[in-house]
PDB file of C-alpha atoms and ligand atoms in Angstrom:
ATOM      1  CA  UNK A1183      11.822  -3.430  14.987  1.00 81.00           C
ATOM      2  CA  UNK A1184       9.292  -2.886  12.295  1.00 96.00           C
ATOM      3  CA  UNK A1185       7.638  -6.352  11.225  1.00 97.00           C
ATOM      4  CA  UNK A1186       8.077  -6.781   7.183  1.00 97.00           C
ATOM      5  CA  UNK A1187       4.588  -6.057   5.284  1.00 98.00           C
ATOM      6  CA  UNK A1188       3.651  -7.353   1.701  1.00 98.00           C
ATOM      7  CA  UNK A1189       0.247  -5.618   0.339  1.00 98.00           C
ATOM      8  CA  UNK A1190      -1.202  -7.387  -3.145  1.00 98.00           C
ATOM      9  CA  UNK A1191      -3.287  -4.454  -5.056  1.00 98.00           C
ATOM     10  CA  UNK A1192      -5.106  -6.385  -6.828  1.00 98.00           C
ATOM     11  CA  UNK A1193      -6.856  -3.665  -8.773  1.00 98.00           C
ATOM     12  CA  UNK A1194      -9.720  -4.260 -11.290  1.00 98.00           C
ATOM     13  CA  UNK A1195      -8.790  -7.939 -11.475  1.00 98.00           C
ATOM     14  CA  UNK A1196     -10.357 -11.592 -10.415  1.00 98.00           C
ATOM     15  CA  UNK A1197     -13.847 -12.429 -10.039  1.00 98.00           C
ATOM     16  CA  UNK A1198     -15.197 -13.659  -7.240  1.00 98.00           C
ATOM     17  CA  UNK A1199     -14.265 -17.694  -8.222  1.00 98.00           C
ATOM     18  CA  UNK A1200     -10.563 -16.221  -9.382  1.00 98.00           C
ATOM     19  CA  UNK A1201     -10.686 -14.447  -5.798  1.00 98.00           C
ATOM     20  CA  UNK A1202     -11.256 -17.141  -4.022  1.00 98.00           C
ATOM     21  CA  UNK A1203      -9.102 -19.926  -6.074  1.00 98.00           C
ATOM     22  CA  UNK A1204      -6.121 -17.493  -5.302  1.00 98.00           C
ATOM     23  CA  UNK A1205      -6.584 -17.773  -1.573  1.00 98.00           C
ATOM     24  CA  UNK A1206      -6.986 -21.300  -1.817  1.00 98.00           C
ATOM     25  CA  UNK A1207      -3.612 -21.424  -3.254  1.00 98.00           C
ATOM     26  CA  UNK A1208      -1.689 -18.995  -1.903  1.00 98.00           C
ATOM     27  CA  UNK A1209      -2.884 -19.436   1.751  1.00 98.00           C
ATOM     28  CA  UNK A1210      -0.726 -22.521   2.341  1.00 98.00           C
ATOM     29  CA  UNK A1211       1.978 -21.625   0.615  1.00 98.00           C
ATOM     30  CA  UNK A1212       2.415 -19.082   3.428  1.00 98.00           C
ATOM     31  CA  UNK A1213       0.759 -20.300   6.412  1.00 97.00           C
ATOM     32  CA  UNK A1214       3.405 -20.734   8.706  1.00 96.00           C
ATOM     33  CA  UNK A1215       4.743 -17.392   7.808  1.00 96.00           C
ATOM     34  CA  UNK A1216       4.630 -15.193  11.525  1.00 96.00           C
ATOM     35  CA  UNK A1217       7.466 -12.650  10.795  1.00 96.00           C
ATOM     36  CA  UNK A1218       6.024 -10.978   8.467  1.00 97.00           C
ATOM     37  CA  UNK A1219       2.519  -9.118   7.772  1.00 98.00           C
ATOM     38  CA  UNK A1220       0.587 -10.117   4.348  1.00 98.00           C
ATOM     39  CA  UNK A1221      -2.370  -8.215   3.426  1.00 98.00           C
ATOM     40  CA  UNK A1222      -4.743  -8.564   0.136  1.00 98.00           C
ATOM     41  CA  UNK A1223      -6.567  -5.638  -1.690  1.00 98.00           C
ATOM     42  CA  UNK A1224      -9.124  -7.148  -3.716  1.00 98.00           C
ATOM     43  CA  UNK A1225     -11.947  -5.508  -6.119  1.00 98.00           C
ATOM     44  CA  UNK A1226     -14.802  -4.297  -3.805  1.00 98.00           C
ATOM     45  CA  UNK A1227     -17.460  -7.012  -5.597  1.00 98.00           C
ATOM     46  CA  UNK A1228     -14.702  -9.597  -3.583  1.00 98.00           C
ATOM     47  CA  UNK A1229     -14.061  -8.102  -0.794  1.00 98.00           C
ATOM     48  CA  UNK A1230     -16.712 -10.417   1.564  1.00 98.00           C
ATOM     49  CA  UNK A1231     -15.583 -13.626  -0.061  1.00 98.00           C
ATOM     50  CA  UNK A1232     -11.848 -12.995   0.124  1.00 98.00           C
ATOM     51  CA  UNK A1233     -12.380 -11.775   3.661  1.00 98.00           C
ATOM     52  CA  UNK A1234     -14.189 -14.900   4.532  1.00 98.00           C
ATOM     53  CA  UNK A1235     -11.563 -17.639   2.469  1.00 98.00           C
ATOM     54  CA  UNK A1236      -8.637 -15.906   4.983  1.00 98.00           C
ATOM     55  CA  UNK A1237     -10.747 -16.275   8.495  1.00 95.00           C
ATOM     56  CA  UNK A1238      -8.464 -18.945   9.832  1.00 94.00           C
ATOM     57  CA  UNK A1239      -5.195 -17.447   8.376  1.00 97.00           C
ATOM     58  CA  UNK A1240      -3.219 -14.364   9.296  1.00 97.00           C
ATOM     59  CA  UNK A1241      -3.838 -12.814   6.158  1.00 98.00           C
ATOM     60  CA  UNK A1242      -5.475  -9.823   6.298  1.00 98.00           C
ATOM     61  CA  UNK A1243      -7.741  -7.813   3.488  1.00 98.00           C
ATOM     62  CA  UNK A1244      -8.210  -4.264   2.426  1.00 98.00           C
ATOM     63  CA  UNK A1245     -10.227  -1.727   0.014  1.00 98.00           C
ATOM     64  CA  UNK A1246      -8.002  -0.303  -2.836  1.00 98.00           C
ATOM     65  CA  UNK A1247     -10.578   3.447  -2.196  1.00 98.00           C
ATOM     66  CA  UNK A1248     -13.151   4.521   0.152  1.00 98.00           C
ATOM     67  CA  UNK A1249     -15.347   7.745   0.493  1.00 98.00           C
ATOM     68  CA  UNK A1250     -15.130   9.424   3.911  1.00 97.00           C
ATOM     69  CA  UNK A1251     -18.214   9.985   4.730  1.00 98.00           C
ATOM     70  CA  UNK A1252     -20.478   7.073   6.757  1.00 97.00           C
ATOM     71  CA  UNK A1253     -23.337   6.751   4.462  1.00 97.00           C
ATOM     72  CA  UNK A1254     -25.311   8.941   1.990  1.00 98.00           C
ATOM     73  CA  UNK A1255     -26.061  10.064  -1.295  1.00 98.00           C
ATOM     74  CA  UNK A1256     -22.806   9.117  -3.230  1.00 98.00           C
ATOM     75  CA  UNK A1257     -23.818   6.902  -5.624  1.00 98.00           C
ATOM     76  CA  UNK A1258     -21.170   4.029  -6.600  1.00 97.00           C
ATOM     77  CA  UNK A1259     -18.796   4.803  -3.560  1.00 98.00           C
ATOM     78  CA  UNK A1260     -18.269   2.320  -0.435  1.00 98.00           C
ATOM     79  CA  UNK A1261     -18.020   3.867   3.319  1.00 98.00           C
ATOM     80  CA  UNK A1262     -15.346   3.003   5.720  1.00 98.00           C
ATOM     81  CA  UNK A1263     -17.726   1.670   7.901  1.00 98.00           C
ATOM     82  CA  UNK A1264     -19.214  -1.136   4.492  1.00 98.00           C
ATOM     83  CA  UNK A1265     -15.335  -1.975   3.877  1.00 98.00           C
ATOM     84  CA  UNK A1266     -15.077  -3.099   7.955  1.00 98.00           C
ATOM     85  CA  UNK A1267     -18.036  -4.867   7.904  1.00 98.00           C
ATOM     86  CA  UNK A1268     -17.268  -6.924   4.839  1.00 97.00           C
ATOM     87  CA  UNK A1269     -13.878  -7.863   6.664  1.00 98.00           C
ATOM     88  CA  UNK A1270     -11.445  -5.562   5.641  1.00 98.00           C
ATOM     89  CA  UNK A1271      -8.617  -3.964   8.101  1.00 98.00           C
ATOM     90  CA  UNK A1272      -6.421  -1.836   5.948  1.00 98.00           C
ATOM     91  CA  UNK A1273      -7.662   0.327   2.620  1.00 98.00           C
ATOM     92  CA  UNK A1274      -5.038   1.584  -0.220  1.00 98.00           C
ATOM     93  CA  UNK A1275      -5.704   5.200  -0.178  1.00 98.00           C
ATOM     94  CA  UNK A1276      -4.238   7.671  -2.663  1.00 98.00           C
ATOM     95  CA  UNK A1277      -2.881   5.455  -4.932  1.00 98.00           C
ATOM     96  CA  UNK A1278      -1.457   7.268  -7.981  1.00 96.00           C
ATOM     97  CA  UNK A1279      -3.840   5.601 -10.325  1.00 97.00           C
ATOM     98  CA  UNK A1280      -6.643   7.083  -8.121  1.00 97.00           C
ATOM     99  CA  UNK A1281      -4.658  11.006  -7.977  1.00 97.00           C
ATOM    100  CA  UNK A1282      -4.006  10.700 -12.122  1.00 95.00           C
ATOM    101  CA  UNK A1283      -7.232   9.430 -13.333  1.00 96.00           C
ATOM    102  CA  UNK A1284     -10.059  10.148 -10.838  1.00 96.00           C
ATOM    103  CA  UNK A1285      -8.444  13.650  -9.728  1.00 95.00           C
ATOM    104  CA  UNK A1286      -7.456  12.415  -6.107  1.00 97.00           C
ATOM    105  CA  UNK A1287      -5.283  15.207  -4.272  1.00 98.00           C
ATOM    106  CA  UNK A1288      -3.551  15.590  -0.810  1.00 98.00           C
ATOM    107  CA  UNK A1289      -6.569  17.247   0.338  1.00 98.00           C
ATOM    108  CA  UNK A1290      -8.737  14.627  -0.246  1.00 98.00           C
ATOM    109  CA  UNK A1291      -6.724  11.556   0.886  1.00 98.00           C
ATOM    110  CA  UNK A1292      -6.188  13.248   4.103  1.00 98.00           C
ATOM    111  CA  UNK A1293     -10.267  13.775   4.163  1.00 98.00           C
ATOM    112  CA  UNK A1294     -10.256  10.118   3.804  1.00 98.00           C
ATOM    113  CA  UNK A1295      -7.209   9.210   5.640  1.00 98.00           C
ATOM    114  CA  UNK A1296      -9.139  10.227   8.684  1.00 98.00           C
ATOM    115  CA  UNK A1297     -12.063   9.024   8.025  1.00 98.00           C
ATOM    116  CA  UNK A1298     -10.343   5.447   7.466  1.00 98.00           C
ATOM    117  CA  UNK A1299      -8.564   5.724  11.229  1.00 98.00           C
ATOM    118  CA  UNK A1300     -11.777   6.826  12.933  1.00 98.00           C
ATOM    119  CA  UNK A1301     -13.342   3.430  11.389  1.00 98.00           C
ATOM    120  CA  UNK A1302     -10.856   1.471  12.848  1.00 98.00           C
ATOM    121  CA  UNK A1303      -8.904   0.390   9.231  1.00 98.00           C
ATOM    122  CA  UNK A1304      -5.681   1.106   8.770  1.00 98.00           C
ATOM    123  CA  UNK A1305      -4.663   3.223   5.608  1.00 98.00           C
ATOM    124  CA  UNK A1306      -2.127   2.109   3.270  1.00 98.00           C
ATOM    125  CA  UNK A1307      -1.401   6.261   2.052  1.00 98.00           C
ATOM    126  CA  UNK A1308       0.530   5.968  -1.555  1.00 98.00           C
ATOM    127  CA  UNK A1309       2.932   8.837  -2.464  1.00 98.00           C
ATOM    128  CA  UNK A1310       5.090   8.899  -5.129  1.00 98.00           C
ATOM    129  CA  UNK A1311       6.520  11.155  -7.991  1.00 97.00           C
ATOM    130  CA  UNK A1312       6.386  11.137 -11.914  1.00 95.00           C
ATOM    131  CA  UNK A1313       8.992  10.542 -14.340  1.00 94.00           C
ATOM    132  CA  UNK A1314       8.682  14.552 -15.387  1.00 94.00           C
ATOM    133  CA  UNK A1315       9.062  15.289 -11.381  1.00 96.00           C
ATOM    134  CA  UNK A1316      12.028  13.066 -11.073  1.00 95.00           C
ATOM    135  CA  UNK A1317      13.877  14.196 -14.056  1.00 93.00           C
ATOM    136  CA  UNK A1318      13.319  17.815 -12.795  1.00 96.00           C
ATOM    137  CA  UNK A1319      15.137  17.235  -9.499  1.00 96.00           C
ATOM    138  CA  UNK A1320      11.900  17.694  -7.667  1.00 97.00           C
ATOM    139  CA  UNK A1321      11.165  14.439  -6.065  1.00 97.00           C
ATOM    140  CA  UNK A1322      11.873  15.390  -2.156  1.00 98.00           C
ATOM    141  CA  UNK A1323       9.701  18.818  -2.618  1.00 98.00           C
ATOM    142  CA  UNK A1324       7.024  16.438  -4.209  1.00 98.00           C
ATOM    143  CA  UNK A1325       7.381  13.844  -1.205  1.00 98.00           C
ATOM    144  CA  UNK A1326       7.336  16.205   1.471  1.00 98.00           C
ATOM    145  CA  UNK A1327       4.107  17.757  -0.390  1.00 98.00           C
ATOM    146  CA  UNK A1328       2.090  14.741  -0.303  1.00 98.00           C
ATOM    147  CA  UNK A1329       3.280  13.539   2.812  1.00 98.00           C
ATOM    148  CA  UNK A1330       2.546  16.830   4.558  1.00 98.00           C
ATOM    149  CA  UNK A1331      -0.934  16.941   2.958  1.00 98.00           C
ATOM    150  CA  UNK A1332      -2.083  13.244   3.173  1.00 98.00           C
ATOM    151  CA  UNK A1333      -1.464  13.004   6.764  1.00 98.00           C
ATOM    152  CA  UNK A1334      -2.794  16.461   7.426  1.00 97.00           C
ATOM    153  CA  UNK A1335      -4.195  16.491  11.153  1.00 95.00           C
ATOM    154  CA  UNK A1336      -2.865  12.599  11.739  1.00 98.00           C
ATOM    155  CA  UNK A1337      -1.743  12.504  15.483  1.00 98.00           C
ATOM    156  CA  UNK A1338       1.707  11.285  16.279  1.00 98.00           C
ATOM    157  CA  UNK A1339       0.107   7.663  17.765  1.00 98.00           C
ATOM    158  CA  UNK A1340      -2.374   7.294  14.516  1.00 98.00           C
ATOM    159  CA  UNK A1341       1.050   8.101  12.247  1.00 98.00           C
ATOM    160  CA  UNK A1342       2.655   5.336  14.095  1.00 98.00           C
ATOM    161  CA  UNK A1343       0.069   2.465  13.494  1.00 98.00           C
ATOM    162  CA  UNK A1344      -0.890   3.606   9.770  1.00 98.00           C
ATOM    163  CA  UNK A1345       1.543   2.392   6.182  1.00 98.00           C
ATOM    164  CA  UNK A1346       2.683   4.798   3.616  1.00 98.00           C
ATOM    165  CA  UNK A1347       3.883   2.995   0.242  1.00 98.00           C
ATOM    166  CA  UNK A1348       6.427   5.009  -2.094  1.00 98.00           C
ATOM    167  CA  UNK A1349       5.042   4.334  -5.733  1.00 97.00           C
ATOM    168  CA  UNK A1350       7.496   6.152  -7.889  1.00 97.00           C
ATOM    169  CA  UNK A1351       4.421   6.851 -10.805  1.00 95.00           C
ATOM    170  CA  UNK A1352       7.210   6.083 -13.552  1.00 94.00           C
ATOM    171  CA  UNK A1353       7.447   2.281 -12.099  1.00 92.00           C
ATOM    172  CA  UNK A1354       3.967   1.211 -11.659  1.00 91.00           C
ATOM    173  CA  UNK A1355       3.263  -1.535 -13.914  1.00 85.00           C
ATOM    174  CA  UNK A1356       6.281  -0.598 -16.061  1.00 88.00           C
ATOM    175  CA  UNK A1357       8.610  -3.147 -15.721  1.00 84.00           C
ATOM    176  CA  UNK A1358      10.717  -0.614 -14.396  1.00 88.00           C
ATOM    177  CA  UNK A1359      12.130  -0.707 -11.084  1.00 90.00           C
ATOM    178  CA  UNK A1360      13.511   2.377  -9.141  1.00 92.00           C
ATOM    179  CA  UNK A1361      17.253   0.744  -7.744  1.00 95.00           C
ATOM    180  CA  UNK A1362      17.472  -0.577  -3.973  1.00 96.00           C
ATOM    181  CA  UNK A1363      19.800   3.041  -3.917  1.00 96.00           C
ATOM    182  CA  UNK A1364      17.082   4.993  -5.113  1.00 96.00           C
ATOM    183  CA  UNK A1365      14.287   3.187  -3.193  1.00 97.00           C
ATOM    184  CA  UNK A1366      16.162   3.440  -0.049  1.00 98.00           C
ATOM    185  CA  UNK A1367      16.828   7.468  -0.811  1.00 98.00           C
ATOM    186  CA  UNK A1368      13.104   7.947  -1.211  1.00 98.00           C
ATOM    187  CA  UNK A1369      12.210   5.962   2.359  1.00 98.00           C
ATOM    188  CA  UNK A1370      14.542   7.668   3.834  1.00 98.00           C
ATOM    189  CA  UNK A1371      13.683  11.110   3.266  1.00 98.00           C
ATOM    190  CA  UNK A1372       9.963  10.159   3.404  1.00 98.00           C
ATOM    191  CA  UNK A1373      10.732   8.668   7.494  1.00 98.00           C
ATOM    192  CA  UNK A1374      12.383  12.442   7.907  1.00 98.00           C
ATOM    193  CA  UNK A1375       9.121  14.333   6.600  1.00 98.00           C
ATOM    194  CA  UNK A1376       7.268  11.653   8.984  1.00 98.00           C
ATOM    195  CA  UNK A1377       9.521  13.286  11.739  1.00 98.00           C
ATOM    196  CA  UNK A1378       8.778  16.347  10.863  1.00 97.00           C
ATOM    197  CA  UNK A1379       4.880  15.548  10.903  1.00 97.00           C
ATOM    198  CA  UNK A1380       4.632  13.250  14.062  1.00 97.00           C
ATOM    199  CA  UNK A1381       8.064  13.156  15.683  1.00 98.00           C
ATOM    200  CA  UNK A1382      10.657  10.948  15.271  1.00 97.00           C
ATOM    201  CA  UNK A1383       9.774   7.810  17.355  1.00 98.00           C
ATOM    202  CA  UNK A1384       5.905   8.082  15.273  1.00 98.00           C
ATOM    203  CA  UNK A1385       8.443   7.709  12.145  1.00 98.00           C
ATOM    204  CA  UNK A1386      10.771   4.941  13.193  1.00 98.00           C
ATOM    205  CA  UNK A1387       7.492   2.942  13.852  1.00 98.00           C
ATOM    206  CA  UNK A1388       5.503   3.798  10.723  1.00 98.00           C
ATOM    207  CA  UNK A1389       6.453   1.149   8.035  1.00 98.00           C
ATOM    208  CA  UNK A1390       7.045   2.414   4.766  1.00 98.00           C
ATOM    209  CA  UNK A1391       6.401   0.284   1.977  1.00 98.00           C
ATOM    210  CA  UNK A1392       7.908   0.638  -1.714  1.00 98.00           C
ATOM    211  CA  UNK A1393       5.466  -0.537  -5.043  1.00 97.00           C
ATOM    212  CA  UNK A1394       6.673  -0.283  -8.335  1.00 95.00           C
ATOM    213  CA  UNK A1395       7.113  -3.619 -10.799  1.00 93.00           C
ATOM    214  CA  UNK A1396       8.491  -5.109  -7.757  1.00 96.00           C
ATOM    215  CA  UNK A1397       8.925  -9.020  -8.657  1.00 97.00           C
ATOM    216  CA  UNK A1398      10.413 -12.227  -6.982  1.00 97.00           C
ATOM    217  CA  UNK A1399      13.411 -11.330  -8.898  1.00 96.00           C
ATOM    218  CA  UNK A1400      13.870  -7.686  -7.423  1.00 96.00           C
ATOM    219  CA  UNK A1401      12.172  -8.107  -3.915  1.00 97.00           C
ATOM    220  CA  UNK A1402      14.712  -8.808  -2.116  1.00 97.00           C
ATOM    221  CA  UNK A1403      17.209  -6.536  -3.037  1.00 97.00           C
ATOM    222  CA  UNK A1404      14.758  -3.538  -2.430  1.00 96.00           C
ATOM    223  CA  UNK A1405      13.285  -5.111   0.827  1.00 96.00           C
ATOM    224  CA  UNK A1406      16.628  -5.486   2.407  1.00 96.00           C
ATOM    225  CA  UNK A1407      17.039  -1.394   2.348  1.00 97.00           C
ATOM    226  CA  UNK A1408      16.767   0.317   5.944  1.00 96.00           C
ATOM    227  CA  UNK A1409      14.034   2.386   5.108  1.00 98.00           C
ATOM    228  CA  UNK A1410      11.825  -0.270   3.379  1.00 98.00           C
ATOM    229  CA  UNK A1411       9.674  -2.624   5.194  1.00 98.00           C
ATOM    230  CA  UNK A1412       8.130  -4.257   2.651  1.00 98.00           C
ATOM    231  CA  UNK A1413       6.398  -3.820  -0.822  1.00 98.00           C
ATOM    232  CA  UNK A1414       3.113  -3.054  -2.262  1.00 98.00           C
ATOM    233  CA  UNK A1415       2.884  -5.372  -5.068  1.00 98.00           C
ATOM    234  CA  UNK A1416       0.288  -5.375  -8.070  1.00 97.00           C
ATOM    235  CA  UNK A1417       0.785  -7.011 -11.335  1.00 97.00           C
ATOM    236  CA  UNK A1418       3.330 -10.113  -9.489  1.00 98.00           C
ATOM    237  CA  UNK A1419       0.842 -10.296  -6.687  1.00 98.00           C
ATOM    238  CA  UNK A1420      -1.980 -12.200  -9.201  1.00 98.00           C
ATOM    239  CA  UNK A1421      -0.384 -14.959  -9.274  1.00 98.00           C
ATOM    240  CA  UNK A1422      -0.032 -16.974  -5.967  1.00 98.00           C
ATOM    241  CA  UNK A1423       3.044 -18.736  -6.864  1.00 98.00           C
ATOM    242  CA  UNK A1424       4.545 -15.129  -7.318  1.00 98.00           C
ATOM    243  CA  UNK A1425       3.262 -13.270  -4.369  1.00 98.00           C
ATOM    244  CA  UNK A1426       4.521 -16.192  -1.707  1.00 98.00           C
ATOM    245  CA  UNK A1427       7.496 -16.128  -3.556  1.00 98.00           C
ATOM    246  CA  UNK A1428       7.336 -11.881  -3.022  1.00 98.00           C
ATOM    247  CA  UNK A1429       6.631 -13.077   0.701  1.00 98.00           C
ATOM    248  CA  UNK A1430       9.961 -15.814   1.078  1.00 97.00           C
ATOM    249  CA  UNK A1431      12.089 -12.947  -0.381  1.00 97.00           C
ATOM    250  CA  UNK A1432      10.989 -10.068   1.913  1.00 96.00           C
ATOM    251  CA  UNK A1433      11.225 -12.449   5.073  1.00 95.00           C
ATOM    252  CA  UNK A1434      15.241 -13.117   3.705  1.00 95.00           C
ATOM    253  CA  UNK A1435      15.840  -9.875   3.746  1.00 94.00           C
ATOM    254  CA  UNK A1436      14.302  -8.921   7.111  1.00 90.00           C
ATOM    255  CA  UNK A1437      16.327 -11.660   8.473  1.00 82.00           C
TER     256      UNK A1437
HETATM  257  C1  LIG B 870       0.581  -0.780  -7.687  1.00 58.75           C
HETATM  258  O1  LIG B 870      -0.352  -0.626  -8.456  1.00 58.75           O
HETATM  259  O2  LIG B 870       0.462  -0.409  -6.520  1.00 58.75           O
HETATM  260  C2  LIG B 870       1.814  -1.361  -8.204  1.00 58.75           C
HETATM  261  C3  LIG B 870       2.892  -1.229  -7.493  1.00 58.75           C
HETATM  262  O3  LIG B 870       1.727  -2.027  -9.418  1.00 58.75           O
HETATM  263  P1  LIG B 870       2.881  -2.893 -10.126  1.00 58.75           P
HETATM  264  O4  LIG B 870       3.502  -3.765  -9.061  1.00 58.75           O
HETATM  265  O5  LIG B 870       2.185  -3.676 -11.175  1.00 58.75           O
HETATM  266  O6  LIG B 870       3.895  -1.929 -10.662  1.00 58.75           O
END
């Protein structure tokens, strides 16, 4: 049974007083929440003091990017080994924002896919096609693609333990949702690649999350699919109010 997950991206948003005054707020309004995982992904600058308002809760905290190597010369980047020590446990990796505008490919996020596991984080790796990709038929070759080349050299144990979210491109911060149908379609042929990577008991254990507009309205509907196991939520995660209600409708679904 694969224990529900609910990852806020926050993105370039919050200072470190908005940071902080969300945790302070949302924290309660989900502390006695056990059966399901909840992790934030807040701007680097608030990483430490988001890290540190969520010591005494299960709530755990992530980088949105990291570079792969441990230290050097790479001015304006953050090593695996800074985003541990400032408290993270998970980091966003490939996100499509990060393969559209800053030239990301598969290459690369498996570079820092491993470099993320040998650090001891656990990488949330995003996949997902484009409108132009979809419309073409060519979302599964697409999938397989990234999956194959994100988790290049991933052993069947590390697939296991790590997240990949499905982030159709044409529904981030859209407003429009891919259906539960279409979601489910997506996770399901993205657990069969995972079988094809790692084996098939490695891909019944990874948890496969979908992102795209998904709001307290939609969240349950698409969490309740077979394949999903929980969302990776920007724009509705902001707001506290929203992302525990994100949480209560996940948990529903699970159960
Ligand atoms: C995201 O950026 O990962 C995302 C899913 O954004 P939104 O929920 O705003 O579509």
């Amino acid at each position: 049974m694969r224990t529900p997950l609910l990852a806020a991206n926050w993105k370039m948003h919050k200072t470190v007083p908005e940071a902080v005054a969300f945790v302070t707020a949302f924290a309660p309004r989900v502390a006695a929440v056990t059966d399901a995982d909840i992790v934030l992904a807040p701007p680097f600058t608030t990483l430490g003091a988001v890290a540190d308002a969520c010591r005494d809760t299960r709530i755990a905290v992530a980088g949105q990017n990291l570079h792969w190597a441990p230290e050097g010369a790479f001015t304006g980047e953050i090593s695996p080994g800074m985003l541990a020590g400032a408290g993270a446990s998970h980091v966003i990796l490939g996100h499509s924002e990060r393969r559209q505008l800053f030239g990301e490919d598969d290459a690369l996020v498996a570079r820092k896919t491993r470099a993320a596991i040998d650090a001891g984080l656990t990488p949330i790796v995003c996949v997902g096609e484009t409108l132009d990709q979809r419309e073409a038929g060519k979302t599964p070759a697409v999938l397989a693609r990234q999956i194959d080349g994100s988790l290049a050299g991933v052993t069947p144990a590390e697939l296991a333990a790590l997240v990949v979210a499905y982030e159709p491109v044409w529904a981030i911060g859209t407003g429009r949702t891919a259906t539960p149908d279409q979601a489910q379609d997506a996770h399901a042929h993205i657990r069969r690649c995972l079988a094809g990577l790692g084996g098939a008991d490695a891909a019944d254990a990874c948890r496969l999350l979908y992102g795209g507009s998904v709001k307290p309205a939609n969240a349950e509907a698409i969490a309740g699919q077979a394949d999903v196991d929980g969302a990776l939520v920007g724009g509705a995660s902001l707001d506290p109010a929203s992302f525990a209600e994100i949480v209560a409708a996940a948990r529903r679904a699970a159960g």
